PDB file of C-alpha atoms and ligand atoms in Angstrom:
ATOM      1  CA  MET A  12      12.540   7.034   7.549  1.00 41.00           C
ATOM      2  CA  GLY A  13      12.978   4.430  10.619  1.00 42.00           C
ATOM      3  CA  ASN A  14      15.921   5.869  12.293  1.00 54.00           C
ATOM      4  CA  ASN A  15      14.640   8.207  14.367  1.00 85.00           C
ATOM      5  CA  ASN A  16      13.039   8.367  17.561  1.00 95.00           C
ATOM      6  CA  TYR A  17      12.351  10.916  20.099  1.00 96.00           C
ATOM      7  CA  PRO A  18      12.222  13.978  19.810  1.00 96.00           C
ATOM      8  CA  PHE A  19      11.026  13.689  16.382  1.00 97.00           C
ATOM      9  CA  LYS A  20      11.419  16.095  13.751  1.00 95.00           C
ATOM     10  CA  LEU A  21       9.556  17.357  10.828  1.00 96.00           C
ATOM     11  CA  ILE A  22      11.384  15.984   8.040  1.00 95.00           C
ATOM     12  CA  PRO A  23      11.428  18.237   5.458  1.00 95.00           C
ATOM     13  CA  LEU A  24       9.224  17.161   1.792  1.00 96.00           C
ATOM     14  CA  PRO A  25      11.348  15.993  -0.585  1.00 95.00           C
ATOM     15  CA  TYR A  26      10.505  17.894  -3.241  1.00 98.00           C
ATOM     16  CA  ALA A  27       9.447  21.349  -3.506  1.00 98.00           C
ATOM     17  CA  TYR A  28       5.362  22.731  -2.972  1.00 98.00           C
ATOM     18  CA  ASP A  29       4.376  22.910  -6.034  1.00 98.00           C
ATOM     19  CA  ALA A  30       5.698  20.043  -7.677  1.00 98.00           C
ATOM     20  CA  LEU A  31       2.738  17.699  -7.896  1.00 98.00           C
ATOM     21  CA  GLU A  32       0.888  19.989  -9.920  1.00 98.00           C
ATOM     22  CA  PRO A  33      -1.680  19.949 -11.244  1.00 97.00           C
ATOM     23  CA  PHE A  34      -2.261  16.653  -9.412  1.00 98.00           C
ATOM     24  CA  ILE A  35      -2.222  17.950  -5.773  1.00 98.00           C
ATOM     25  CA  ASP A  36      -2.100  21.835  -5.758  1.00 98.00           C
ATOM     26  CA  LYS A  37       1.001  23.549  -3.527  1.00 98.00           C
ATOM     27  CA  GLN A  38      -1.798  24.831  -1.430  1.00 98.00           C
ATOM     28  CA  THR A  39      -2.779  21.283  -0.160  1.00 98.00           C
ATOM     29  CA  MET A  40       0.866  20.482   0.215  1.00 98.00           C
ATOM     30  CA  GLN A  41       1.890  23.319   2.057  1.00 98.00           C
ATOM     31  CA  LEU A  42      -0.903  22.633   4.864  1.00 98.00           C
ATOM     32  CA  HIS A  43      -0.682  19.039   4.998  1.00 98.00           C
ATOM     33  CA  HIS A  44       2.979  18.838   5.556  1.00 98.00           C
ATOM     34  CA  ASP A  45       3.239  21.853   7.019  1.00 98.00           C
ATOM     35  CA  LYS A  46       0.355  22.107   9.598  1.00 97.00           C
ATOM     36  CA  HIS A  47      -0.760  18.475   9.441  1.00 97.00           C
ATOM     37  CA  LEU A  48       2.264  16.762   9.722  1.00 98.00           C
ATOM     38  CA  GLN A  49       3.783  19.215  12.061  1.00 97.00           C
ATOM     39  CA  THR A  50       0.993  18.864  14.795  1.00 98.00           C
ATOM     40  CA  TYR A  51       1.524  14.656  14.785  1.00 98.00           C
ATOM     41  CA  VAL A  52       5.025  15.379  15.585  1.00 97.00           C
ATOM     42  CA  SER A  53       4.592  18.359  18.279  1.00 97.00           C
ATOM     43  CA  ASN A  54       2.061  16.098  20.009  1.00 98.00           C
ATOM     44  CA  LEU A  55       3.713  12.961  19.627  1.00 98.00           C
ATOM     45  CA  ASN A  56       6.829  14.488  21.480  1.00 97.00           C
ATOM     46  CA  GLU A  57       4.357  16.147  23.864  1.00 98.00           C
ATOM     47  CA  ALA A  58       3.184  12.866  24.790  1.00 98.00           C
ATOM     48  CA  LEU A  59       6.840  11.078  25.500  1.00 98.00           C
ATOM     49  CA  ASN A  60       7.846  14.354  26.947  1.00 97.00           C
ATOM     50  CA  ASN A  61       7.285  12.804  30.320  1.00 97.00           C
ATOM     51  CA  TYR A  62       8.522   9.439  29.353  1.00 98.00           C
ATOM     52  CA  PRO A  63      12.230   9.232  29.449  1.00 97.00           C
ATOM     53  CA  GLN A  64      12.673   5.249  29.330  1.00 97.00           C
ATOM     54  CA  PHE A  65      10.796   5.785  25.758  1.00 98.00           C
ATOM     55  CA  HIS A  66      12.655   8.128  24.491  1.00 97.00           C
ATOM     56  CA  HIS A  67      15.309   5.914  22.382  1.00 96.00           C
ATOM     57  CA  TRP A  68      11.977   3.923  20.993  1.00 97.00           C
ATOM     58  CA  THR A  69      11.785   4.461  16.912  1.00 96.00           C
ATOM     59  CA  LEU A  70       8.451   5.375  15.354  1.00 96.00           C
ATOM     60  CA  GLU A  71       8.223   1.721  14.316  1.00 95.00           C
ATOM     61  CA  GLN A  72       8.765   0.234  17.880  1.00 97.00           C
ATOM     62  CA  LEU A  73       6.589   2.934  19.509  1.00 98.00           C
ATOM     63  CA  ILE A  74       3.716   1.458  17.550  1.00 97.00           C
ATOM     64  CA  TYR A  75       4.098  -2.366  17.405  1.00 97.00           C
ATOM     65  CA  TYR A  76       4.848  -2.150  21.236  1.00 97.00           C
ATOM     66  CA  SER A  77       2.505   0.330  22.160  1.00 97.00           C
ATOM     67  CA  ASN A  78       0.693  -2.522  24.462  1.00 97.00           C
ATOM     68  CA  GLN A  79       3.801  -1.869  26.698  1.00 97.00           C
ATOM     69  CA  LEU A  80       2.940   2.398  26.955  1.00 98.00           C
ATOM     70  CA  PRO A  81       1.137   3.555  29.883  1.00 98.00           C
ATOM     71  CA  LYS A  82      -2.408   3.748  29.568  1.00 97.00           C
ATOM     72  CA  THR A  83      -1.882   7.308  29.681  1.00 97.00           C
ATOM     73  CA  ILE A  84      -0.329   7.855  26.380  1.00 98.00           C
ATOM     74  CA  ARG A  85      -0.808   5.110  24.441  1.00 98.00           C
ATOM     75  CA  ARG A  86      -3.543   6.323  22.187  1.00 97.00           C
ATOM     76  CA  ALA A  87      -2.145   9.638  21.767  1.00 98.00           C
ATOM     77  CA  VAL A  88       1.342   7.639  20.281  1.00 98.00           C
ATOM     78  CA  ILE A  89      -0.727   5.193  18.500  1.00 97.00           C
ATOM     79  CA  ASN A  90      -2.450   8.496  16.835  1.00 98.00           C
ATOM     80  CA  ASN A  91       0.310  10.680  16.774  1.00 98.00           C
ATOM     81  CA  GLY A  92       3.332   8.399  15.768  1.00 98.00           C
ATOM     82  CA  GLY A  93       1.067   6.573  12.878  1.00 98.00           C
ATOM     83  CA  GLY A  94       0.357  10.055  11.859  1.00 98.00           C
ATOM     84  CA  ILE A  95       4.088  10.806  11.466  1.00 98.00           C
ATOM     85  CA  TYR A  96       4.842   7.128   9.937  1.00 97.00           C
ATOM     86  CA  ASN A  97       1.906   7.065   7.407  1.00 98.00           C
ATOM     87  CA  HIS A  98       2.842  10.927   6.143  1.00 98.00           C
ATOM     88  CA  ASN A  99       6.662  10.430   5.820  1.00 97.00           C
ATOM     89  CA  LEU A 100       5.935   7.230   3.602  1.00 97.00           C
ATOM     90  CA  PHE A 101       2.882   8.841   1.604  1.00 98.00           C
ATOM     91  CA  PHE A 102       4.722  12.179   0.675  1.00 98.00           C
ATOM     92  CA  ALA A 103       7.751   9.604  -0.338  1.00 98.00           C
ATOM     93  CA  GLY A 104       5.831   7.759  -2.480  1.00 98.00           C
ATOM     94  CA  LEU A 105       5.057  10.643  -5.080  1.00 98.00           C
ATOM     95  CA  GLN A 106       6.788  11.968  -7.737  1.00 98.00           C
ATOM     96  CA  ASN A 107       5.165  14.153 -10.694  1.00 98.00           C
ATOM     97  CA  GLY A 108       6.163  12.058 -13.786  1.00 95.00           C
ATOM     98  CA  GLY A 109       6.964   8.672 -12.470  1.00 92.00           C
ATOM     99  CA  GLN A 110       6.503   5.998 -14.541  1.00 93.00           C
ATOM    100  CA  MET A 111       5.817   2.758 -13.229  1.00 96.00           C
ATOM    101  CA  ASN A 112       6.699   0.269 -15.087  1.00 96.00           C
ATOM    102  CA  SER A 113       8.762  -3.332 -15.392  1.00 96.00           C
ATOM    103  CA  ALA A 114      12.108  -0.802 -16.330  1.00 97.00           C
ATOM    104  CA  SER A 115      11.490   1.528 -13.111  1.00 97.00           C
ATOM    105  CA  ALA A 116       9.986  -1.267 -10.909  1.00 98.00           C
ATOM    106  CA  PRO A 117      10.797  -4.475 -12.168  1.00 97.00           C
ATOM    107  CA  ASN A 118      10.097  -6.899  -9.065  1.00 97.00           C
ATOM    108  CA  LEU A 119       7.200  -4.878  -8.183  1.00 97.00           C
ATOM    109  CA  ILE A 120       5.303  -4.651 -11.449  1.00 98.00           C
ATOM    110  CA  LYS A 121       5.972  -8.691 -11.827  1.00 97.00           C
ATOM    111  CA  ALA A 122       4.401  -9.492  -8.647  1.00 97.00           C
ATOM    112  CA  ILE A 123       1.194  -6.871  -9.548  1.00 98.00           C
ATOM    113  CA  ASN A 124       0.942  -8.601 -12.973  1.00 98.00           C
ATOM    114  CA  SER A 125       1.064 -12.202 -10.623  1.00 97.00           C
ATOM    115  CA  ARG A 126      -1.202 -11.203  -8.474  1.00 98.00           C
ATOM    116  CA  PHE A 127      -3.538  -8.603 -10.383  1.00 98.00           C
ATOM    117  CA  GLY A 128      -3.298  -9.699 -13.620  1.00 98.00           C
ATOM    118  CA  SER A 129      -2.013  -6.156 -14.780  1.00 97.00           C
ATOM    119  CA  PHE A 130      -0.976  -2.446 -14.055  1.00 97.00           C
ATOM    120  CA  ASP A 131      -4.215  -1.184 -14.827  1.00 97.00           C
ATOM    121  CA  ALA A 132      -6.208  -3.965 -13.491  1.00 98.00           C
ATOM    122  CA  PHE A 133      -4.202  -3.238  -9.975  1.00 98.00           C
ATOM    123  CA  LYS A 134      -5.133   0.391 -10.224  1.00 98.00           C
ATOM    124  CA  ASP A 135      -8.913  -0.423 -10.550  1.00 98.00           C
ATOM    125  CA  GLU A 136      -8.767  -2.361  -7.400  1.00 98.00           C
ATOM    126  CA  PHE A 137      -7.069   0.078  -5.430  1.00 98.00           C
ATOM    127  CA  LYS A 138      -9.304   2.576  -6.707  1.00 98.00           C
ATOM    128  CA  LYS A 139     -11.847   0.376  -5.775  1.00 98.00           C
ATOM    129  CA  HIS A 140     -10.352   0.318  -2.121  1.00 98.00           C
ATOM    130  CA  ALA A 141      -9.830   3.789  -1.987  1.00 98.00           C
ATOM    131  CA  THR A 142     -13.058   4.805  -2.575  1.00 96.00           C
ATOM    132  CA  SER A 143     -14.660   2.702  -0.166  1.00 95.00           C
ATOM    133  CA  VAL A 144     -13.208   3.802   2.514  1.00 93.00           C
ATOM    134  CA  PHE A 145     -15.432   5.236   4.934  1.00 92.00           C
ATOM    135  CA  GLY A 146     -14.320   8.326   6.722  1.00 94.00           C
ATOM    136  CA  SER A 147     -10.505   9.131   7.381  1.00 97.00           C
ATOM    137  CA  GLY A 148      -7.895   6.682   6.340  1.00 98.00           C
ATOM    138  CA  TYR A 149      -5.731   5.008   3.849  1.00 98.00           C
ATOM    139  CA  THR A 150      -5.572   2.379   0.981  1.00 98.00           C
ATOM    140  CA  TRP A 151      -2.252   0.619   1.250  1.00 98.00           C
ATOM    141  CA  LEU A 152      -0.645  -2.144  -0.979  1.00 98.00           C
ATOM    142  CA  VAL A 153       1.540  -4.258   1.210  1.00 98.00           C
ATOM    143  CA  ALA A 154       3.592  -7.508   1.247  1.00 97.00           C
ATOM    144  CA  GLU A 155       3.583 -10.228   3.818  1.00 95.00           C
ATOM    145  CA  LYS A 156       6.956 -11.376   4.563  1.00 91.00           C
ATOM    146  CA  CYS A 157       6.874 -14.461   2.118  1.00 91.00           C
ATOM    147  CA  GLY A 158       6.056 -11.514  -0.644  1.00 91.00           C
ATOM    148  CA  ASN A 159       2.372 -12.148  -1.421  1.00 95.00           C
ATOM    149  CA  ILE A 160       0.972  -8.761  -2.148  1.00 98.00           C
ATOM    150  CA  GLN A 161      -2.394  -7.558  -1.313  1.00 98.00           C
ATOM    151  CA  ILE A 162      -4.272  -4.267  -1.003  1.00 98.00           C
ATOM    152  CA  VAL A 163      -5.845  -3.222   2.283  1.00 98.00           C
ATOM    153  CA  ASN A 164      -7.641  -0.289   4.133  1.00 98.00           C
ATOM    154  CA  THR A 165      -7.108   1.242   7.533  1.00 98.00           C
ATOM    155  CA  LYS A 166      -8.961   3.730   9.801  1.00 97.00           C
ATOM    156  CA  ASN A 167      -7.399   7.041  10.767  1.00 97.00           C
ATOM    157  CA  GLN A 168      -4.016   6.883  11.481  1.00 97.00           C
ATOM    158  CA  ASP A 169      -3.717   3.104  11.678  1.00 97.00           C
ATOM    159  CA  THR A 170      -0.631   2.126  10.339  1.00 98.00           C
ATOM    160  CA  VAL A 171       0.134  -1.867   8.623  1.00 98.00           C
ATOM    161  CA  ILE A 172       3.059  -2.396  11.462  1.00 96.00           C
ATOM    162  CA  PRO A 173       1.090  -4.084  13.680  1.00 95.00           C
ATOM    163  CA  TYR A 174      -0.213  -6.601  11.216  1.00 96.00           C
ATOM    164  CA  ASN A 175       3.013  -7.601  10.049  1.00 95.00           C
ATOM    165  CA  LEU A 176       2.837  -5.929   6.851  1.00 97.00           C
ATOM    166  CA  PHE A 177       5.330  -3.873   4.670  1.00 97.00           C
ATOM    167  CA  PRO A 178       3.854  -0.981   2.435  1.00 98.00           C
ATOM    168  CA  ILE A 179       5.042  -0.541  -0.736  1.00 98.00           C
ATOM    169  CA  ILE A 180       2.274   2.576  -1.697  1.00 98.00           C
ATOM    170  CA  LEU A 181      -0.449   3.922   0.207  1.00 98.00           C
ATOM    171  CA  ILE A 182      -2.859   6.533  -0.336  1.00 98.00           C
ATOM    172  CA  ASP A 183      -3.862   9.256   2.244  1.00 98.00           C
ATOM    173  CA  ILE A 184      -7.811   9.808   2.146  1.00 97.00           C
ATOM    174  CA  TRP A 185      -8.427  12.051   5.233  1.00 97.00           C
ATOM    175  CA  GLU A 186     -10.139  15.325   3.202  1.00 95.00           C
ATOM    176  CA  HIS A 187      -7.422  17.386   4.030  1.00 96.00           C
ATOM    177  CA  ALA A 188      -5.067  15.487   1.818  1.00 97.00           C
ATOM    178  CA  TYR A 189      -7.725  16.762  -1.245  1.00 96.00           C
ATOM    179  CA  TYR A 190     -10.209  18.272  -0.218  1.00 96.00           C
ATOM    180  CA  LEU A 191      -9.274  21.948  -1.502  1.00 94.00           C
ATOM    181  CA  LYS A 192      -8.995  20.831  -4.672  1.00 95.00           C
ATOM    182  CA  TYR A 193     -11.239  18.070  -5.321  1.00 95.00           C
ATOM    183  CA  HIS A 194     -14.150  18.591  -3.016  1.00 94.00           C
ATOM    184  CA  ASN A 195     -16.226  15.449  -2.261  1.00 93.00           C
ATOM    185  CA  ILE A 196     -15.134  13.907  -5.644  1.00 94.00           C
ATOM    186  CA  ARG A 197     -12.370  11.508  -4.053  1.00 95.00           C
ATOM    187  CA  SER A 198     -12.172   9.260  -7.223  1.00 96.00           C
ATOM    188  CA  ASP A 199     -10.632  11.875  -9.115  1.00 97.00           C
ATOM    189  CA  TYR A 200      -7.996  12.407  -6.412  1.00 98.00           C
ATOM    190  CA  VAL A 201      -7.250   8.607  -6.529  1.00 98.00           C
ATOM    191  CA  ASP A 202      -7.055   8.659 -10.056  1.00 98.00           C
ATOM    192  CA  ASN A 203      -4.364  11.720 -10.132  1.00 98.00           C
ATOM    193  CA  PHE A 204      -2.697   9.902  -6.924  1.00 98.00           C
ATOM    194  CA  LEU A 205      -2.131   6.793  -9.441  1.00 98.00           C
ATOM    195  CA  LYS A 206      -0.482   8.985 -12.436  1.00 97.00           C
ATOM    196  CA  ILE A 207       1.941  10.315  -9.624  1.00 98.00           C
ATOM    197  CA  LEU A 208       3.538   7.475  -7.862  1.00 98.00           C
ATOM    198  CA  ASN A 209       7.203   7.243  -6.757  1.00 98.00           C
ATOM    199  CA  PRO A 210       8.408   3.753  -9.018  1.00 98.00           C
ATOM    200  CA  THR A 211      11.735   3.876  -7.443  1.00 97.00           C
ATOM    201  CA  GLN A 212      10.642   4.438  -3.855  1.00 98.00           C
ATOM    202  CA  ALA A 213       7.527   1.562  -4.528  1.00 98.00           C
ATOM    203  CA  GLU A 214      10.372  -1.104  -5.801  1.00 98.00           C
ATOM    204  CA  SER A 215      12.627  -0.009  -3.129  1.00 97.00           C
ATOM    205  CA  ASN A 216       9.950  -0.801  -0.114  1.00 97.00           C
ATOM    206  CA  PHE A 217       9.095  -4.093  -2.135  1.00 97.00           C
ATOM    207  CA  ASN A 218      12.711  -5.001  -2.428  1.00 95.00           C
ATOM    208  CA  LYS A 219      12.705  -4.512   1.275  1.00 92.00           C
ATOM    209  CA  ILE A 220      11.126  -7.831   1.961  1.00 90.00           C
ATOM    210  CA  LEU A 221      13.245  -9.612  -0.299  1.00 80.00           C
ATOM    211  CA  THR A 222      16.437  -9.106   1.488  1.00 73.00           C
TER     212      THR A 222
HETATM  213 MN1   MN B  28      -2.979  13.188   5.545  1.00 88.72          MN
END
């Protein structure tokens, strides 16, 4: 996910548009990936078009070192670069039928049990955060380099990159992520999101801090 630079391309969904039914509907996935994410990709490329000195920078570098970008494009890069980074992580983190447990995600479940007491207690806490975001943003399970894990919220298309936090699980709580199916009932969307976590992806994200 991180080896990319200008011109950025739309990464295909790693499954069919209807693969997450009935938890996330096909039309939402089509719009979310083909329209919303495509717009972030197009807008980031447009912002960088006239700045060849940044064409070899990765998405993570553009976000982490955004204070080195000209002011004229800084906000566009943060918003649209963040949009790409967040959505690629979000889509990769979902799997219909994924069973998160100590067999599928041993290191992560151990850390979750140690921090929250149990996986169910983690889900309760995650849901509290996700339902409390005011406006658009994300709720994340993140790790510090030392291995401590915590739940945090971010606004808009902000990422956790500037805080030196490593993403493990994230939920998109912009209304475009759920409104067609769930309307204003965000809590049902969060409950169903937690049923379709991709354990292999989450474990792999967590293990990156151990290497
Ligand atoms: Mn989104």
